[in-house]
Coordinates of C-alpha atoms in Angstrom, one line a residue:
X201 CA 0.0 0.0 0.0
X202 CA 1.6 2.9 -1.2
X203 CA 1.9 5.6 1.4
X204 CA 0.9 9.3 0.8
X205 CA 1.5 13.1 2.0
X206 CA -1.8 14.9 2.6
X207 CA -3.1 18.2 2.4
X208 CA -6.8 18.6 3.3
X209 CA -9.3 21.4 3.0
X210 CA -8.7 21.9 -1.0
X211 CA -11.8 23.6 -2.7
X212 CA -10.8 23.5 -6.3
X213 CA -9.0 21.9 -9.1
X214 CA -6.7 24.5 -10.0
X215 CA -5.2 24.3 -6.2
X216 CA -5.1 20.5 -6.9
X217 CA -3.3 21.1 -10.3
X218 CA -0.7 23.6 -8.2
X219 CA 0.4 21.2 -5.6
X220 CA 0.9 18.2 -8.6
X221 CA 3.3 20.1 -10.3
X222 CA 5.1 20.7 -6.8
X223 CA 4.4 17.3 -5.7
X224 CA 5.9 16.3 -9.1
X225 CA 8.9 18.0 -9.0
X226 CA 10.3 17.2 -5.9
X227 CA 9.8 14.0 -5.7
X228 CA 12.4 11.6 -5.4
X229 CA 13.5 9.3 -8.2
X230 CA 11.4 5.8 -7.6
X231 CA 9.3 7.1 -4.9
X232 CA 6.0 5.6 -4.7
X233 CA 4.3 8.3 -2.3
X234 CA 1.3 9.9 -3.4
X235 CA 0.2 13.3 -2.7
X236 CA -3.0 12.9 -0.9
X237 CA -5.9 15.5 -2.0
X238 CA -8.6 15.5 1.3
X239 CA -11.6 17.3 0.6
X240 CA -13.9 17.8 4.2
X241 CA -17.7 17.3 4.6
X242 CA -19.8 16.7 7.5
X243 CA -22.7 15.1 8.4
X244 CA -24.1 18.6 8.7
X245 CA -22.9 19.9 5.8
X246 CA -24.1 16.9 4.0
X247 CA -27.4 17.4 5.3
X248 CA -27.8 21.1 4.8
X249 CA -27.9 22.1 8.2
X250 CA -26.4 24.8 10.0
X251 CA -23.1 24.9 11.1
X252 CA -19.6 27.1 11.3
X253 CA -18.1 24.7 8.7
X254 CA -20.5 25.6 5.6
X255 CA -18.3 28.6 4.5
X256 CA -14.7 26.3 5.1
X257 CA -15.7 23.3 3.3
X258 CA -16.8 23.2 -0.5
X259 CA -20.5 22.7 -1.1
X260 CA -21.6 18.8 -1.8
X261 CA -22.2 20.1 -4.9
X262 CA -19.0 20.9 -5.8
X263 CA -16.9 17.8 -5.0
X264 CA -17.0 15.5 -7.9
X265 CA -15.5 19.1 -10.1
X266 CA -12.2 18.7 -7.5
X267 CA -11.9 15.5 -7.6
X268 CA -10.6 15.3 -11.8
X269 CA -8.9 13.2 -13.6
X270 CA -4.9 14.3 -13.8
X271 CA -2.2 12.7 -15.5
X272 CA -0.4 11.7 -12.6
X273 CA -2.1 9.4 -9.9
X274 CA -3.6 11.9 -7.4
X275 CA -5.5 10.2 -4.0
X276 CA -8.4 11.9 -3.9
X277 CA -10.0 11.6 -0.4
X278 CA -13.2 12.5 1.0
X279 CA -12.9 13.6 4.7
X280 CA -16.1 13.0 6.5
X281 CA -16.4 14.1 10.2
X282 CA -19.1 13.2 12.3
X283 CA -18.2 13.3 16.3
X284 CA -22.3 13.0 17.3
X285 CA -22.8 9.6 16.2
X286 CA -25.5 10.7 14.0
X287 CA -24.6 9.4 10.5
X288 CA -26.4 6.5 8.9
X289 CA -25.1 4.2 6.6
X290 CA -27.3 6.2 3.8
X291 CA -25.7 9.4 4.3
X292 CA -22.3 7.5 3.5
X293 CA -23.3 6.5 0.5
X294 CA -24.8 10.1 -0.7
X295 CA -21.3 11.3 0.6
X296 CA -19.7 8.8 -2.1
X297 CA -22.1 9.9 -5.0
X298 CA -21.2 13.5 -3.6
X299 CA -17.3 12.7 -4.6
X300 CA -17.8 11.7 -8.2
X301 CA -16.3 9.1 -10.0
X302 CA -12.7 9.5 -9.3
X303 CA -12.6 9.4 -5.6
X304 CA -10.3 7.2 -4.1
X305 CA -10.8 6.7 -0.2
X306 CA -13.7 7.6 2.2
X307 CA -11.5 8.9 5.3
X308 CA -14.0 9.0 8.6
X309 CA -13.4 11.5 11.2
X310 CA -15.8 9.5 13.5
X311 CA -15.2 7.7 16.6
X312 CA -15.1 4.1 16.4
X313 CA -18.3 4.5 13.6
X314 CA -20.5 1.2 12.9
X315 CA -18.0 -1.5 10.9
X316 CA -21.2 -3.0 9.2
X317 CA -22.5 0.3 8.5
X318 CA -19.3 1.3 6.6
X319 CA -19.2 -2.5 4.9
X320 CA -23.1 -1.8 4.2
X321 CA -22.3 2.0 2.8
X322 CA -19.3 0.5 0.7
X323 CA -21.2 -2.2 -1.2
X324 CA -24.4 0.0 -2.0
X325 CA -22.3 2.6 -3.6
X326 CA -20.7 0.6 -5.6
X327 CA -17.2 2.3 -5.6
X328 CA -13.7 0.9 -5.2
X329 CA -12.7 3.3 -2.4
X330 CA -10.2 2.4 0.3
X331 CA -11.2 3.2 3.6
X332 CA -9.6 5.3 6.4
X333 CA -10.2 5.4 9.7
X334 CA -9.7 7.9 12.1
X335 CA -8.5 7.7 15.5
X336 CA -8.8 11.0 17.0
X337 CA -8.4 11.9 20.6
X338 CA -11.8 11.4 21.6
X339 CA -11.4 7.5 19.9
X340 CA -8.4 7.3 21.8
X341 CA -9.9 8.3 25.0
X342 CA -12.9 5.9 24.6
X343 CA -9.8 3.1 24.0
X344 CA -8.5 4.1 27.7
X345 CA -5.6 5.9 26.1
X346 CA -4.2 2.0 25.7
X347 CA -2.6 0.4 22.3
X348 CA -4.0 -2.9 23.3
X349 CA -7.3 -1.5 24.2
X350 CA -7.2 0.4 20.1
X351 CA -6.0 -2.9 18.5
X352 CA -9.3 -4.7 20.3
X353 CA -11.2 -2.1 19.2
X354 CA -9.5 -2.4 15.5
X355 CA -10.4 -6.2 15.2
X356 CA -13.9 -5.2 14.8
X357 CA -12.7 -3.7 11.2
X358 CA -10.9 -6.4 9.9
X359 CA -11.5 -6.3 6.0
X360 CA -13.3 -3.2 6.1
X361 CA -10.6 -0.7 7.2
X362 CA -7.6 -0.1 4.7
X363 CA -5.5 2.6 6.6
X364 CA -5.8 4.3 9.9
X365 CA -4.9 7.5 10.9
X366 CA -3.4 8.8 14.1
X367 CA -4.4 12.0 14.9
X368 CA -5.0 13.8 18.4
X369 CA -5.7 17.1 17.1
X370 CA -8.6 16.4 14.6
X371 CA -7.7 19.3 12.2
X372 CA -7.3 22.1 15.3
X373 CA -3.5 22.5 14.3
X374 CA -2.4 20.7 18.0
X375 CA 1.2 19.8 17.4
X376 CA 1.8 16.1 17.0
X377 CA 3.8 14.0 19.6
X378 CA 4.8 12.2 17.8
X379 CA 6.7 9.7 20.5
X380 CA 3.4 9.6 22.6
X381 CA 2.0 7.7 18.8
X382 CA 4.6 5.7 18.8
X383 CA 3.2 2.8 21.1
X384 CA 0.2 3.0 19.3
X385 CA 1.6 2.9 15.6
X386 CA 3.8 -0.4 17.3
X387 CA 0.8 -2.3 18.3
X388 CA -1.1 -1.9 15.0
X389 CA 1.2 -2.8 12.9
X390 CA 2.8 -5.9 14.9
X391 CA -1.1 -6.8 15.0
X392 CA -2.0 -5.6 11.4
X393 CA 0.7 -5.9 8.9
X394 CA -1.2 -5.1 6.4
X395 CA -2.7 -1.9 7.4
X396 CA -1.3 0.9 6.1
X397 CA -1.0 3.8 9.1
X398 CA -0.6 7.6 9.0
X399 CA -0.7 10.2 11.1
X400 CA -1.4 14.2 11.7
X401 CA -1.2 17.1 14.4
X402 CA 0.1 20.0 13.8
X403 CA 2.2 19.6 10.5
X404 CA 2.9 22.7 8.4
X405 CA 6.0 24.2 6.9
X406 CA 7.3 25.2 10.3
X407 CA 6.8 21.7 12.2
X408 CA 7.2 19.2 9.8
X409 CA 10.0 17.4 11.6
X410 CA 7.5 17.1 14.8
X411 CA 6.8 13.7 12.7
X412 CA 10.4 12.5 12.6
X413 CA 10.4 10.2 15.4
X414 CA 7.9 8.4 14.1
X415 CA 9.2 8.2 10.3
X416 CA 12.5 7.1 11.9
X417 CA 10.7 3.8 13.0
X418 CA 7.7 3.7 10.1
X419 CA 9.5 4.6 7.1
X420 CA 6.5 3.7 4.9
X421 CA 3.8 6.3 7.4
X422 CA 1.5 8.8 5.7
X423 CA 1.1 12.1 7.0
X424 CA -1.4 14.9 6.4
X425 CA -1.7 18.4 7.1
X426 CA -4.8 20.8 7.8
X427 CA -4.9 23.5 10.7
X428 CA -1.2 24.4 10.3
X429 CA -1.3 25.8 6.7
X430 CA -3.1 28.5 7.2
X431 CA -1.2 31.7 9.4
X432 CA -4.1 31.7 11.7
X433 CA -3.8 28.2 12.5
X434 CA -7.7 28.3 12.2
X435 CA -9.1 25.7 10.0
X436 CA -12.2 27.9 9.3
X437 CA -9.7 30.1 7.4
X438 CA -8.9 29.6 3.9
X439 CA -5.8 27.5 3.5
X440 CA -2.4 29.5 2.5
X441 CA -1.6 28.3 -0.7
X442 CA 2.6 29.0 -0.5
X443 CA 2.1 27.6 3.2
X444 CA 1.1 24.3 1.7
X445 CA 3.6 24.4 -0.6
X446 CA 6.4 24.7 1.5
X447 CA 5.2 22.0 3.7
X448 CA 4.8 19.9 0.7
X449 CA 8.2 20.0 -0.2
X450 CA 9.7 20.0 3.2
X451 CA 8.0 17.1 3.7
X452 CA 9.3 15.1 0.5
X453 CA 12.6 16.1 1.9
X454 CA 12.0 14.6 5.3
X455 CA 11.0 11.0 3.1
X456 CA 13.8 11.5 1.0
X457 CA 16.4 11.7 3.8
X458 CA 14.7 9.0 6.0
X459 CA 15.2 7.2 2.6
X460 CA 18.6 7.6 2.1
X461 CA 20.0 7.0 6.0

């Protein structure tokens, strides 16, 4: 499973088309990381109702226009977040139709969500998505705070789950500790070989190597990047564009190196 760097909150093409070329031309010779394009809705969002996120994520209507074809493989993922344990496996599948035909992954910002609802969701959409789950701080929390306790709770996904993500600060811009994941990334993947694992807090072009520890022991980890890439470090801002950028290309650096030590 190839691993990916992420940048989530993109609200149009053209931003997609700008961080390709980037993403293109720094990466390293033989490389098989993909840049990750995460595009955020909500169960609210998805359902029209009101909330503070309907003027930071694109309208539903707009997805399926971000998520193009390119020449070079993009990983289009859909980000959605429910934390009220509200979303049925219907509005899943509306959520897929939502991302058009090119989407690649369903990412789910939800505490330990439903497995059979997800299975369920999956099938009756009748896309080829990989999915990614989520385990915030409020999943972790509901785990105990204990690896052993998230890789009991894990089992219940067994062939419906293709990647997890660790991720403590849930798009607020928290910086990562990155050592504090590292128990957690351990136990997955001595108990899930196969799965692939990423995880976020915090990155941006300042605090990229906030992540090294744990690239030093998962060489093939995903990362992704959200709060941090704005100057704010408000996701409700618009993201800044040369901000991502850097981080981008910091980060390919940070691969690169782990790569070649």
């Amino acid at each position: 499973m190839n691993p990916y760097i992420g940048i989530t909150d993109f609200t149009s093409f053209e931003q997609v088309n700008m961080m390709l070329e980037l993403f293109r031309k720094h990466k390293s010779p033989g490389s098989q990381r993909m840049l990750h394009v995460g595009v955020m809705m909500s169960f609210k969002t998805l359902n029209d109702m009101d909330t503070k996120w309907s003027k930071a994520f694109p309208p539903k209507e707009t997805i399926a226009d971000i998520f193009r074809p390119t020449n070079e493989a993009v990983y289009y993922c859909l980000h959605y977040a429910d934390y009220d344990h509200k979303t049925r496996f219907t509005d899943l599948v509306y959520g897929l139709q939502y991302a058009g035909p090119w989407v690649n992954a369903l990412q789910l910002d939800m505490p330990w969500p439903d497995p059979e609802m997800i299975a369920k969701a999956v099938r009756t959409s009748h896309k080829a998505v990989e999915i990614i789950l989520q385990i915030g701080k409020n999943a972790i929390e509901e785990a105990d705070n204990d690896p052993a306790k998230v890789v009991q709770r894990l089992k219940m996904y067994k062939r419906v789950v293709h990647r997890v993500l660790l991720d403590k600060s849930m798009g607020r811009g928290l910086g990562m500790d990155a050592v504090g994941l590292i128990p957690f990334a351990r136990a997955i993947r001595e108990n899930f070989p196969n799965l692939g694992i990423g995880a976020a807090g915090g990155l941006g072009p300042e605090t990229v190597p906030l992540v090294e520890p744990l690239v030093a022991e998962f060489p093939d980890l995903s990362i992704d990047a959200q709060g941090r890439l704005r100057p704010s470090g408000n996701a409700l801002d618009p993201i800044d564009w040369d901000m991502a950028g850097e981080y981008l290309v910091k980060a390919q650096q940070l691969f690169a190196q782990q790569a070649n030590s």
